[in-house]
Short mmCIF file of C-alpha atoms in Angstrom, two decimals:
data_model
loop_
_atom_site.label_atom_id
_atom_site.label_comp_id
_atom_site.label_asym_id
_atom_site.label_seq_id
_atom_site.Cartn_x
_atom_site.Cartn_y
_atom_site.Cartn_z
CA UNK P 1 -11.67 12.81 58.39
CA UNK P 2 -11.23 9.17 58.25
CA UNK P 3 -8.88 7.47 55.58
CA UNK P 4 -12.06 6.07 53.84
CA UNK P 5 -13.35 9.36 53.61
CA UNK P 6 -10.45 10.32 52.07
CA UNK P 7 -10.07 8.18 49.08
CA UNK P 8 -11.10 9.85 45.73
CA UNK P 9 -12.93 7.38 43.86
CA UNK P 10 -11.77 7.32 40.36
CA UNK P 11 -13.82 9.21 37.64
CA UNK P 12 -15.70 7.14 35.53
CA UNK P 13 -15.14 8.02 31.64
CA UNK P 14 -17.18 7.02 29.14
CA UNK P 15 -16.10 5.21 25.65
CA UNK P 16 -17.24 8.39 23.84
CA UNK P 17 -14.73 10.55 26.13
CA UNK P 18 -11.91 8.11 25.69
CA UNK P 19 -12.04 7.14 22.17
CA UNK P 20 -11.11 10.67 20.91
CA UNK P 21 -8.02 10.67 23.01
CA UNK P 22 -6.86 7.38 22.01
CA UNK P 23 -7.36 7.97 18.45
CA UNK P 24 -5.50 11.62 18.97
CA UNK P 25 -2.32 10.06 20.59
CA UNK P 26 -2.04 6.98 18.10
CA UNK P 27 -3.00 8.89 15.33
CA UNK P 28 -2.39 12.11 15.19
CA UNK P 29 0.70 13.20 15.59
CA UNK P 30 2.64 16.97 16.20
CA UNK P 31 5.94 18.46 15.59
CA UNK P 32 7.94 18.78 18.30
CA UNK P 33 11.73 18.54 19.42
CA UNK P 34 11.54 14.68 18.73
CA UNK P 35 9.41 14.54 15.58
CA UNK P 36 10.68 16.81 12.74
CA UNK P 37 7.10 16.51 10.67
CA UNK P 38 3.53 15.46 11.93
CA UNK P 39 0.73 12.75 10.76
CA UNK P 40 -3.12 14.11 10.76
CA UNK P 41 -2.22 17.70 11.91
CA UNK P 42 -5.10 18.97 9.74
CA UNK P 43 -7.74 16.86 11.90
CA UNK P 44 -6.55 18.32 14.93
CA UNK P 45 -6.84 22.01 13.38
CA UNK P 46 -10.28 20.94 11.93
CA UNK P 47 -11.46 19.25 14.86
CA UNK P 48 -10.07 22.45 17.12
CA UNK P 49 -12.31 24.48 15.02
CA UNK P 50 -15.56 22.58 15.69
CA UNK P 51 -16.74 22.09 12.43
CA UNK P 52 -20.33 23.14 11.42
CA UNK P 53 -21.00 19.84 8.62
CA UNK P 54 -21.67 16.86 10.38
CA UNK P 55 -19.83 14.37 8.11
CA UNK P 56 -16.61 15.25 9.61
CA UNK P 57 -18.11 14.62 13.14
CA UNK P 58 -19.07 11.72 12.26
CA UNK P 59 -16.70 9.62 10.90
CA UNK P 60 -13.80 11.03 13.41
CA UNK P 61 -15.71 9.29 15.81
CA UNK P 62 -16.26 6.20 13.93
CA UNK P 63 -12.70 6.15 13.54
CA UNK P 64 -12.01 7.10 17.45
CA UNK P 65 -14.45 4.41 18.36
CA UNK P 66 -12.83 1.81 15.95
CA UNK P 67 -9.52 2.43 16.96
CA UNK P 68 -9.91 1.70 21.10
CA UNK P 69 -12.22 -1.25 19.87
CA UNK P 70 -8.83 -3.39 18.60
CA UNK P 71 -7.73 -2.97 22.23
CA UNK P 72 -10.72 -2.55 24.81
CA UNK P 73 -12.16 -5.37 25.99
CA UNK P 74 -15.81 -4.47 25.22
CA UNK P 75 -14.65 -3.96 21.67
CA UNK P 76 -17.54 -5.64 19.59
CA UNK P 77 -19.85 -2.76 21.61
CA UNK P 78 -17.59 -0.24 20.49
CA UNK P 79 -17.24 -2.11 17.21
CA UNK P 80 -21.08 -1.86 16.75
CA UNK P 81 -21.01 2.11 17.81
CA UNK P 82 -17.99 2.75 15.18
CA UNK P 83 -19.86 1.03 12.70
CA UNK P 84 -23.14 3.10 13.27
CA UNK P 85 -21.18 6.40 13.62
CA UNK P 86 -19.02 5.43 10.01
CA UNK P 87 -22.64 4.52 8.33
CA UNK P 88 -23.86 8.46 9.12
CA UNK P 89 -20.60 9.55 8.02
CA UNK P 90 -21.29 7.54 4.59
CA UNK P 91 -24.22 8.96 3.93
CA UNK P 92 -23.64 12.19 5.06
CA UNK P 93 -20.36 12.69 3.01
CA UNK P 94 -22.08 11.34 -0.34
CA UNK P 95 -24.77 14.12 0.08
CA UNK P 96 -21.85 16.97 0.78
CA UNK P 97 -20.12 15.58 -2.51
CA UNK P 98 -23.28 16.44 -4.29
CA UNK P 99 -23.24 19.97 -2.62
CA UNK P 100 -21.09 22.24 -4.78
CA UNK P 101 -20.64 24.12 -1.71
CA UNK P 102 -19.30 21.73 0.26
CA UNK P 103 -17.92 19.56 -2.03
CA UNK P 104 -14.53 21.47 -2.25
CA UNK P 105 -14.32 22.06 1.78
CA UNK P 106 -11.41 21.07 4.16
CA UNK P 107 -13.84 19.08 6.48
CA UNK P 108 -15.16 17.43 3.16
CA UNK P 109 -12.04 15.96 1.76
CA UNK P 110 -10.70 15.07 5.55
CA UNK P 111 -13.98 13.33 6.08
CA UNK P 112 -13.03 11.25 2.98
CA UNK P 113 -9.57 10.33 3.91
CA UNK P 114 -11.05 9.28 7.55
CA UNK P 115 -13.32 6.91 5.77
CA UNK P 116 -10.33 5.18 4.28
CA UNK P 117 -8.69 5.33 7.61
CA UNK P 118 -11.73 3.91 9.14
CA UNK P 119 -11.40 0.87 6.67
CA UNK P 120 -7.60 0.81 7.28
CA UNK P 121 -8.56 0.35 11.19
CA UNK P 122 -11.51 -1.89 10.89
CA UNK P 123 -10.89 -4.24 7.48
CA UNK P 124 -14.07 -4.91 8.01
CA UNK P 125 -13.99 -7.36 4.75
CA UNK P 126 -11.33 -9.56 2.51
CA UNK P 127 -11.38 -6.61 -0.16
CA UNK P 128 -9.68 -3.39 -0.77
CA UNK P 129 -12.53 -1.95 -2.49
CA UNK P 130 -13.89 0.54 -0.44
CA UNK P 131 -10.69 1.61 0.81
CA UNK P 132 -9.69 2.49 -3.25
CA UNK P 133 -13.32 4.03 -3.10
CA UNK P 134 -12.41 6.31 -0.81
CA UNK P 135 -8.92 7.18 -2.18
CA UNK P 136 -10.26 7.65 -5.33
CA UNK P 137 -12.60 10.31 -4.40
CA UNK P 138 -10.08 12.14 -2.11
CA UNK P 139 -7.84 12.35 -5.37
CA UNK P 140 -10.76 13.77 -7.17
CA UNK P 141 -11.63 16.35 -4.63
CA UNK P 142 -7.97 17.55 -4.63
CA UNK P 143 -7.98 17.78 -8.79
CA UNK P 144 -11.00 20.17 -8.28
CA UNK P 145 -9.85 22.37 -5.60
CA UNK P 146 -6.94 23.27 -7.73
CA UNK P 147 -3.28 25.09 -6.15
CA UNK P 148 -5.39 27.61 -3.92
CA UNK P 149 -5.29 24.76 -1.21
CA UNK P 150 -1.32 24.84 -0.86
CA UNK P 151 -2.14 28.42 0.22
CA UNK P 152 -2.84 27.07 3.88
CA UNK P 153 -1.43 24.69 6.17
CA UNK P 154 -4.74 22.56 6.79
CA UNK P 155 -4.77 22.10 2.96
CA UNK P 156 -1.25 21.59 2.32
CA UNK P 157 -1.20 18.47 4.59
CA UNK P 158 -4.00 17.41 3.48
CA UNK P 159 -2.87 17.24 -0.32
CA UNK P 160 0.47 15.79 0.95
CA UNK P 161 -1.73 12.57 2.88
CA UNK P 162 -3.88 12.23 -0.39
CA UNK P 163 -0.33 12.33 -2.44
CA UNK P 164 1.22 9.21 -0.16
CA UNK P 165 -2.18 7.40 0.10
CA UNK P 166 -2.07 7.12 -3.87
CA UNK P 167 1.14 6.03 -3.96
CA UNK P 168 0.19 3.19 -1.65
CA UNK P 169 -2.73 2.39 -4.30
CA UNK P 170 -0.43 2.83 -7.42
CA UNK P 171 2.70 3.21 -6.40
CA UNK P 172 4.26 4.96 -9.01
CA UNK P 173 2.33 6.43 -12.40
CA UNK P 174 5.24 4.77 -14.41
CA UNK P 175 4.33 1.06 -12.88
CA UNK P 176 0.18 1.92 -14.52
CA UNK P 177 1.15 3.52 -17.55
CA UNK P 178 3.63 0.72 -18.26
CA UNK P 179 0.80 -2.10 -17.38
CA UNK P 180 -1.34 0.11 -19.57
CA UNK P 181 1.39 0.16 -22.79
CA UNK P 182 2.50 -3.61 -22.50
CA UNK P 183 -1.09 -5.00 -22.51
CA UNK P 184 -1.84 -3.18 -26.06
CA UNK P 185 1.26 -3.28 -28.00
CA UNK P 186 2.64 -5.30 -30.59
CA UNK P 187 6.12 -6.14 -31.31
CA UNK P 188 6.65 -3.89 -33.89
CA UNK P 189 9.60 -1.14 -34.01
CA UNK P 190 7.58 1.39 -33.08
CA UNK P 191 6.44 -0.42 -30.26
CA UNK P 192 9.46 -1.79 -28.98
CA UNK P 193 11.12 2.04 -29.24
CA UNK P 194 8.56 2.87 -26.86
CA UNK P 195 9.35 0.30 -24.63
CA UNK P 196 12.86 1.46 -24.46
CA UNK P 197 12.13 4.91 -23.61
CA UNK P 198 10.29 2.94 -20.67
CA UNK P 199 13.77 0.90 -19.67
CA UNK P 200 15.97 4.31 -20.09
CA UNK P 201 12.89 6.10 -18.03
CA UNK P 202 13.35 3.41 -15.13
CA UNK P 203 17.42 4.30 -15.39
CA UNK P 204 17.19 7.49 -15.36
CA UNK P 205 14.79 7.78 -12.60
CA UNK P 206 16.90 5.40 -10.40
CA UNK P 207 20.17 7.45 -10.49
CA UNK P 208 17.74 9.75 -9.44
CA UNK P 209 17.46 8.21 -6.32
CA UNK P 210 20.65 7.57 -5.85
CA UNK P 211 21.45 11.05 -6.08
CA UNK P 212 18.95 11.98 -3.49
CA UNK P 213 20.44 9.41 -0.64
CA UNK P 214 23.91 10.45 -1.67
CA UNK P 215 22.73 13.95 -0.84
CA UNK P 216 21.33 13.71 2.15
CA UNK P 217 22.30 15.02 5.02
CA UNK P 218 24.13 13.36 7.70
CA UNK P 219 21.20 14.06 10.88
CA UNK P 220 18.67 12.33 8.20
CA UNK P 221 20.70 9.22 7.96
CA UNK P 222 20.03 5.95 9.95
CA UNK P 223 22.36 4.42 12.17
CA UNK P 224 23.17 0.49 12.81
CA UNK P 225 22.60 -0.06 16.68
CA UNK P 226 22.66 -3.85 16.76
CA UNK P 227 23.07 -6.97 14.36
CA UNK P 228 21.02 -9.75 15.00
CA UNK P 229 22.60 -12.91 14.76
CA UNK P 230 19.52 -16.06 14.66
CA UNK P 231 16.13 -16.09 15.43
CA UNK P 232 15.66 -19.25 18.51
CA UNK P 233 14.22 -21.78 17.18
CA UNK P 234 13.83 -20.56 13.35
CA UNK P 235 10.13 -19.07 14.98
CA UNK P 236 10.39 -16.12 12.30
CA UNK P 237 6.59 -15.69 12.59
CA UNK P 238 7.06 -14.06 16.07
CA UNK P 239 10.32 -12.97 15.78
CA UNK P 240 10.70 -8.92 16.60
CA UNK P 241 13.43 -8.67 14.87
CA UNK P 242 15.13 -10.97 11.31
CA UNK P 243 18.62 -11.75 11.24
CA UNK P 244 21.07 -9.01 10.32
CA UNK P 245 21.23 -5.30 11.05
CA UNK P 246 19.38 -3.12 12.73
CA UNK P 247 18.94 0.91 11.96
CA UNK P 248 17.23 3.65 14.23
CA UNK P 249 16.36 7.11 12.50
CA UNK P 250 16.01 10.41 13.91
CA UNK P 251 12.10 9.98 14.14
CA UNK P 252 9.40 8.00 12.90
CA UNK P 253 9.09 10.25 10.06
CA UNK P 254 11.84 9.88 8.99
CA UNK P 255 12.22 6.36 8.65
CA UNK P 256 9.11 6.33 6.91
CA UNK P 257 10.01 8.40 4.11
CA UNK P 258 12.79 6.51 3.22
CA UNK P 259 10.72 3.15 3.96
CA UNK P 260 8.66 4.72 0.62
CA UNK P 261 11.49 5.89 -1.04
CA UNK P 262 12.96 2.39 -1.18
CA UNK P 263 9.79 0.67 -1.81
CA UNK P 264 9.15 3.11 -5.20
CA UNK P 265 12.72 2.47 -6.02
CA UNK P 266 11.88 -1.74 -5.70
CA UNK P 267 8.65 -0.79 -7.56
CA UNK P 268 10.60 0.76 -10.42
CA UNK P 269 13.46 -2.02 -10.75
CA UNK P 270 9.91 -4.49 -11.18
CA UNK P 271 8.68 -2.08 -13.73
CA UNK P 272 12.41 -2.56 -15.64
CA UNK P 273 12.50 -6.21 -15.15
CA UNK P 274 8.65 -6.29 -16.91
CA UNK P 275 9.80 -4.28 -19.90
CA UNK P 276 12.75 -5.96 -20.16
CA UNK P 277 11.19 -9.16 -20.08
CA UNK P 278 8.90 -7.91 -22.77
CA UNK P 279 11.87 -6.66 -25.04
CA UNK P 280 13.52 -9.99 -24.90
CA UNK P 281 10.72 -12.13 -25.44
CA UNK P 282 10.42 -15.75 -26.02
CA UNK P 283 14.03 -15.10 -23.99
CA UNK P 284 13.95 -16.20 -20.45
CA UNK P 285 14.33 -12.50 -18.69
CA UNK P 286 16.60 -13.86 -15.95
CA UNK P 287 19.52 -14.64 -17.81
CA UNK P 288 19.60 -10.73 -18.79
CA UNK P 289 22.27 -8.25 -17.36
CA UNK P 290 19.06 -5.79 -16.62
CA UNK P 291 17.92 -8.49 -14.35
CA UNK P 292 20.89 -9.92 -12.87
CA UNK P 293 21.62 -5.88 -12.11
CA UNK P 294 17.33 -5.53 -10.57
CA UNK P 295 17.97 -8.63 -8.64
CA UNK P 296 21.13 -7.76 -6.57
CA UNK P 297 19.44 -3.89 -6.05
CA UNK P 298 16.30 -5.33 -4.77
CA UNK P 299 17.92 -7.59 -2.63
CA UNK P 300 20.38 -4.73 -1.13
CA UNK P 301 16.75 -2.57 -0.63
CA UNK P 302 14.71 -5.19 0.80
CA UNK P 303 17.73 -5.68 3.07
CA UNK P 304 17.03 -1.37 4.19
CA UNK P 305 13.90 -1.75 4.64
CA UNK P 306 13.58 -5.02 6.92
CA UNK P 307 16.43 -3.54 8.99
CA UNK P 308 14.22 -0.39 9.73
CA UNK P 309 10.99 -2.46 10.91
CA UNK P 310 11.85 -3.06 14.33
CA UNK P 311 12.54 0.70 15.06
CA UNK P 312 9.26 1.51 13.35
CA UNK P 313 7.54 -1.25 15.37
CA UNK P 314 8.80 0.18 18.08
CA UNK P 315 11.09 -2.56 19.00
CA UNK P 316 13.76 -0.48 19.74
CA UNK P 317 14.74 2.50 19.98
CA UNK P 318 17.19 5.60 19.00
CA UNK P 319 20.40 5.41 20.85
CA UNK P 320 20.68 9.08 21.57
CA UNK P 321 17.10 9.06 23.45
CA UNK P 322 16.85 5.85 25.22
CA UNK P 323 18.72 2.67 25.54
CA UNK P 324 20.21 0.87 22.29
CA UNK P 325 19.04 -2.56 23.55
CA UNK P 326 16.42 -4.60 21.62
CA UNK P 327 13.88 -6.41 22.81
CA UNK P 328 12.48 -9.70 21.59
CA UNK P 329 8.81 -10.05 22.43
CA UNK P 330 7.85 -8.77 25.79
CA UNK P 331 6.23 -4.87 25.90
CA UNK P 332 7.02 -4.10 22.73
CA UNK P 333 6.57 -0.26 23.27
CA UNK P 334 10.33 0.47 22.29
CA UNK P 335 10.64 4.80 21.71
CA UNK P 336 7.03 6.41 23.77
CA UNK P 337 7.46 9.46 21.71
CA UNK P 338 6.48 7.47 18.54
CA UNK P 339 2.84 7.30 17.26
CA UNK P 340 3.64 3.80 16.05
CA UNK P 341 -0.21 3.30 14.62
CA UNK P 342 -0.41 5.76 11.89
CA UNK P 343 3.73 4.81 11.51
CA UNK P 344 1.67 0.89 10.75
CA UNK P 345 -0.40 2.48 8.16
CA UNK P 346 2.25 3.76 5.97
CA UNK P 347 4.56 0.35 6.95
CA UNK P 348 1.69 -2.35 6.33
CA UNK P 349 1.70 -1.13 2.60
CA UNK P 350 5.73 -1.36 2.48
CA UNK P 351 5.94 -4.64 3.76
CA UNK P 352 2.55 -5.52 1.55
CA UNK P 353 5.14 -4.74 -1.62
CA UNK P 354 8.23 -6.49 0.01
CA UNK P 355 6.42 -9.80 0.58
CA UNK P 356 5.35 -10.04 -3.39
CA UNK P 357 9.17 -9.30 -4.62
CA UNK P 358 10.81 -12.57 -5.98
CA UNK P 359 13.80 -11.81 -4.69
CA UNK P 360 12.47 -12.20 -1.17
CA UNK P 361 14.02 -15.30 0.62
CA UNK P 362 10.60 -18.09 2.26
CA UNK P 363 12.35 -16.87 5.81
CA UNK P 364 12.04 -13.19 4.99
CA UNK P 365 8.56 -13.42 4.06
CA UNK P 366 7.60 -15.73 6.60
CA UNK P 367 8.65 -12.27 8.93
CA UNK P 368 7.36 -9.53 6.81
CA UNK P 369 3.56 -11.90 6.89
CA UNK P 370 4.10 -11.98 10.93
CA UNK P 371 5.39 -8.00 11.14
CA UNK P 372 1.84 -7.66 8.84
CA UNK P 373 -0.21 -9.56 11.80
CA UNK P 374 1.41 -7.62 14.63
CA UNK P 375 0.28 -4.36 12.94
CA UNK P 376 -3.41 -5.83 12.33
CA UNK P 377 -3.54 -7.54 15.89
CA UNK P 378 -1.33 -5.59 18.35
CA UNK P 379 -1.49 -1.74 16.81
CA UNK P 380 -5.34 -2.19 15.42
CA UNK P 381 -4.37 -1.80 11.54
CA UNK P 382 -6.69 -4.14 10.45
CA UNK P 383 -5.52 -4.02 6.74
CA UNK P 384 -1.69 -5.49 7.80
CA UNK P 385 -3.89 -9.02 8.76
CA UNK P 386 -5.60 -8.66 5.35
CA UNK P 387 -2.33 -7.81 3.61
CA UNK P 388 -0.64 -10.67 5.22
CA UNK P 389 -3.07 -13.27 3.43
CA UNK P 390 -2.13 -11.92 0.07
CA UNK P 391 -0.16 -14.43 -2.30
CA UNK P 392 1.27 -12.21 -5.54
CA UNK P 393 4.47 -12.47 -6.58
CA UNK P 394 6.04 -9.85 -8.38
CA UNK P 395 7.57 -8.98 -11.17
CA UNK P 396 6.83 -12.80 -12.05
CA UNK P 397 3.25 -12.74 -11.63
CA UNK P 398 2.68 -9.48 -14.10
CA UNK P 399 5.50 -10.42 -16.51
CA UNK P 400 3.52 -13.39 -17.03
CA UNK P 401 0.09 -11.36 -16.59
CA UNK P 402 1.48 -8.88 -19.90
CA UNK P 403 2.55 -11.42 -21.84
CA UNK P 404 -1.12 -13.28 -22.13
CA UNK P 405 -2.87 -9.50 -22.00
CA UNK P 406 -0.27 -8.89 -25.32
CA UNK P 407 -0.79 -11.62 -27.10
CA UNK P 408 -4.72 -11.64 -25.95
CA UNK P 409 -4.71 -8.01 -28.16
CA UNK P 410 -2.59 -9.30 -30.71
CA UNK P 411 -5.40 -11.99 -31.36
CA UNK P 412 -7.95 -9.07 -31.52
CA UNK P 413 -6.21 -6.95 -33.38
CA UNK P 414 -6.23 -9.27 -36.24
CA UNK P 415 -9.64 -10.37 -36.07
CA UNK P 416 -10.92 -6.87 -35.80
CA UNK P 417 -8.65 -6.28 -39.47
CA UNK P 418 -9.90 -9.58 -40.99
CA UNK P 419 -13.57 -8.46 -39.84
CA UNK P 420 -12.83 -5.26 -42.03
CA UNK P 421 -11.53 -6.70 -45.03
CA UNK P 422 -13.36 -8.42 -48.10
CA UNK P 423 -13.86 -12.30 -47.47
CA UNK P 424 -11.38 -14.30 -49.43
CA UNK P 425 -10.85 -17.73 -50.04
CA UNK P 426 -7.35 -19.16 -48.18
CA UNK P 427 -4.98 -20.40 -50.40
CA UNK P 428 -4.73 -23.69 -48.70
CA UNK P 429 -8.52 -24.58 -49.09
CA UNK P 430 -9.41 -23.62 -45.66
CA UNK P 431 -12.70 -21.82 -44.63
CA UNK P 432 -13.29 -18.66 -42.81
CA UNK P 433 -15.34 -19.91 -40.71
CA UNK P 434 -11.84 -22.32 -39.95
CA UNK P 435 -9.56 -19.44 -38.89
CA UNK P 436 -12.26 -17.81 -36.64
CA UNK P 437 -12.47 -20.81 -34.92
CA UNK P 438 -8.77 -21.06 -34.60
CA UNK P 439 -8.70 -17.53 -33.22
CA UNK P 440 -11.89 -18.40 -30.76
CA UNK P 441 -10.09 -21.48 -29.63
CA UNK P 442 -6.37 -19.47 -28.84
CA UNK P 443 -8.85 -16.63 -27.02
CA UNK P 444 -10.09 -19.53 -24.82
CA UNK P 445 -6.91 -20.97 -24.25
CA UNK P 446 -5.04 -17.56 -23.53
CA UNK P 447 -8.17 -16.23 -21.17
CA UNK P 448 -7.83 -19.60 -19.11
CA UNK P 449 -4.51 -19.13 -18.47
CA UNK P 450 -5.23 -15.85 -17.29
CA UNK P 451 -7.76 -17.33 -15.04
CA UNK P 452 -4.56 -20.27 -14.12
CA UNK P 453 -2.60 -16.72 -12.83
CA UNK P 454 -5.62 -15.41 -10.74
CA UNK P 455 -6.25 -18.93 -8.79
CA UNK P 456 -2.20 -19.13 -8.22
CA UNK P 457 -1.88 -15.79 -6.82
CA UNK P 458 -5.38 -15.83 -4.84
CA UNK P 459 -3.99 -19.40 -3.56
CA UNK P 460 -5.40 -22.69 -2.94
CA UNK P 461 -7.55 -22.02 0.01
CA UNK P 462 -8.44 -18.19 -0.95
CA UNK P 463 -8.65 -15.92 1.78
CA UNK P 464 -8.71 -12.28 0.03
CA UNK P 465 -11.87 -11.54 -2.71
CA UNK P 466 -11.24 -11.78 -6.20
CA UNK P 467 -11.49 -8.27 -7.18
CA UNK P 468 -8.32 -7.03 -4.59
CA UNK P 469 -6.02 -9.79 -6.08
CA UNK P 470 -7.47 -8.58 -9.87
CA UNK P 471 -6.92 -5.16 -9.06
CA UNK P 472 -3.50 -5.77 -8.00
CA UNK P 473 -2.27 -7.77 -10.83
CA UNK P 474 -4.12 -5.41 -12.97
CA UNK P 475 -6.20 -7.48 -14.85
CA UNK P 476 -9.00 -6.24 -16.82
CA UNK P 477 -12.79 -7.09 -15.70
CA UNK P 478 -13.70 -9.11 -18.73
CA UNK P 479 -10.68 -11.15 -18.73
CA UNK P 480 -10.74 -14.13 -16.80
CA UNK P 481 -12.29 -15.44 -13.97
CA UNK P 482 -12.86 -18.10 -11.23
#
């Protein structure tokens, strides 16, 4: 037999053979000696079972197909077959949601939160809305299937995804409630009681958390490998790593847990800065102890959090697997045992909340907008390139967004009582027709300035849609606009 003869050629695979694989080693993720907790076990399990309802079919391999499109180089074919798979999916899943039968099934609700992933993946538009969509319905679906599905592993982790999905949406229910209550009260003492049980909530709940990290245990701890000194040439766009510590964890999951841990606690100091600022009003809220107290916390966090990027980029990697030494630009692979694409998912919406806080510093979120590109471009998280065109600053932006939304209900409030009382002639001569168009011209005013906040934080050249930038400075529908 000659040499020639010899050769095996290579098989030929095609996309629809591949994609699955891909998708199952970058997103789904099992325990093992390395990794103390999984990501997507319950699609494997699903998946293993070959499900009889076709929704769940589909959209895996929309999501399969959209995944290996951000790094094969045919990817607007595979693009184009994701996108055809994800549209059966759609309509597919909407007719199971209408099925009382199906409606409350594993492969129902994990065909929901593989829509969202799809949209995660593909950010296929400037606009978070049918990524919420999606979310929104998974959260429903949960309500109705009630504790029986912590009875099995496939539903446990699949109310545990839906749990840290909404807390990527609304971060904490404390942050809506307390959007909710400062937009429709007045500054009477009933009112402003309320808004120190708020301030005393956001206390309490932060010696909370810093019970928990004094508690933890020792193996769940990070540890400080390197310290970065500069970044050459001030390039902090494509710099791997910023300037100042950096902390490897056990696993990837980890470091994501206390990547969300941190970002709720940053989320809550915002919330006590906003009620604070509230409380203290016409006051300027900065030259309070609460925020001189928020400010130097925040910092401190933010600090955590960028210092644990570069291990969750894979950038480098645990000490006591693999070689300390970090790497700036080149591979970029950094630990092999980490599934550092779902690790993006949960990241992107960490950094998305880091980038908005005030007390970032321009060079810091020059970073955390290029980290937010790598994990759109280089891991195929499409949503960390959408994320990284968002302007918002926070709390600023909503301390100035409840002030105008209070004073806005104020103005209603006493139009709605002088529509119910008897008309009476002002003292000083005035008409009623006078003070209504007072109150019509101070409704103008206020409702352009809310329109003022929605151009500054969409930016002068807007690249994200109106409605994502609304939603997130939570801003009703009928006030303001572009």
């Amino acid at each position: 037999m000659s040499l020639d003869q010899a050769v095996v050629s290579q098989p030929h695979l095609s996309v629809e053979t591949i994609a699955p694989c891909y998708f199952h080693f970058n997103f789904i993720v099992t325990p093992h000696q390395r990794i103390i907790r999984g990501f997507n076990e319950y699609l494997a399990l699903i998946a293993a079972n070959r499900s009889q309802l076709p929704q769940f079919d589909h959209v895996f391999n929309a999501c399969a197909m959209a995944s290996l499109s951000q790094q094969a180089a045919d990817g607007r074919h595979l693009r184009a077959k994701a996108l055809e798979s994800y549209t059966s999916a759609l309509a597919a899943t909407s007719a199971a949601l209408w099925d009382p039968t199906q409606t409350l099934q594993d492969e129902t609700l994990a065909s929901v939160l593989l829509l969202a992933l799809f949209e995660n993946i593909t950010a296929a538009s400037s606009s978070l809305v049918a990524w919420y969509s999606h979310i929104e319905a998974a959260v429903r679906i949960v309500k109705a299937r009630g504790s029986k599905q912590l009875r099995t592993k496939v539903g446990s982790d699949m109310f545990v995804a839906v749990r840290t999905f909404m807390f990527c949406v609304r971060t904490a229910e404390l942050n809506a409630h307390v959007s909710e209550l400062l937009a429709s009260i007045s500054r009477t003492p009933k009112d402003m009681d309320r808004v120190k049980d708020v301030i005393q909530q956001c206390h309490s709940l932060d010696q909370h958390f810093v019970r928990w990290t004094d508690a933890v245990p020792e193996e769940f701890r990070w540890e400080t490998v390197d310290w970065q000194v500069y970044v050459p040439h001030d390039d902090y766009t494509n710099a791997d790593v910023f300037p100042g510590r950096v902390d490897v964890y056990a696993d990837s999951w980890i470091a994501i847990v206390w990547t969300m841990a941190r970002w709720s606690r940053i989320v809550l100091l915002s919330v006590l800065v906003r009620a604070t600022a509230w409380l203290h009003l016409p006051k300027d809220y900065r030259s309070t102890q609460e925020y001189a107290t928020a400010a130097r916390l925040c910092t401190e966090t933010i600090t955590d959090v960028i210092a644990s990027v570069p291990y969750q980029l894979g950038y480098v990697s645990n000490p006591h697997k693999s070689s300390t030494k970090t790497r700036q630009s080149g591979g970029k692979r950094g630990d092999s045992t980490v599934q550092r694409s779902m690790t993006a998912v949960f990241l992107a919406w960490a950094l998305n909340g880091l980038q908005s806080q005030d007390h970032v510093t321009e060079a810091q979120r020059v970073w955390i907008k290029g980290r937010l590109n790598v994990i759109g471009t280089h891991l195929g998280i499409g949503y960390g390139t959408l994320l990284a065109k968002l302007n918002i600053r926070v709390p600023s932006m909503l301390i100035r967004r409840d002030r105008l939304l209070s004073k806005l209900h104020s103005l209603s409030s006493v139009n709605t009582t002088t529509e119910d009382e008897p008309t009476i002639q002002p003292a000083d001569g005035s008409s009623p027709s006078t003070n209504a168009d007072q109150s019509a011209t101070q409704k103008q005013f206020l409702e352009r300035r809310v329109t003022e906040l929605l151009a500054s934080a969409m930016g002068k050249k807007p690249e994200v849609d109106e409605w994502t930038v609304r939603t997130l400075l939570q801003l009703p529908k009928d006030v303001g606009g572009t």
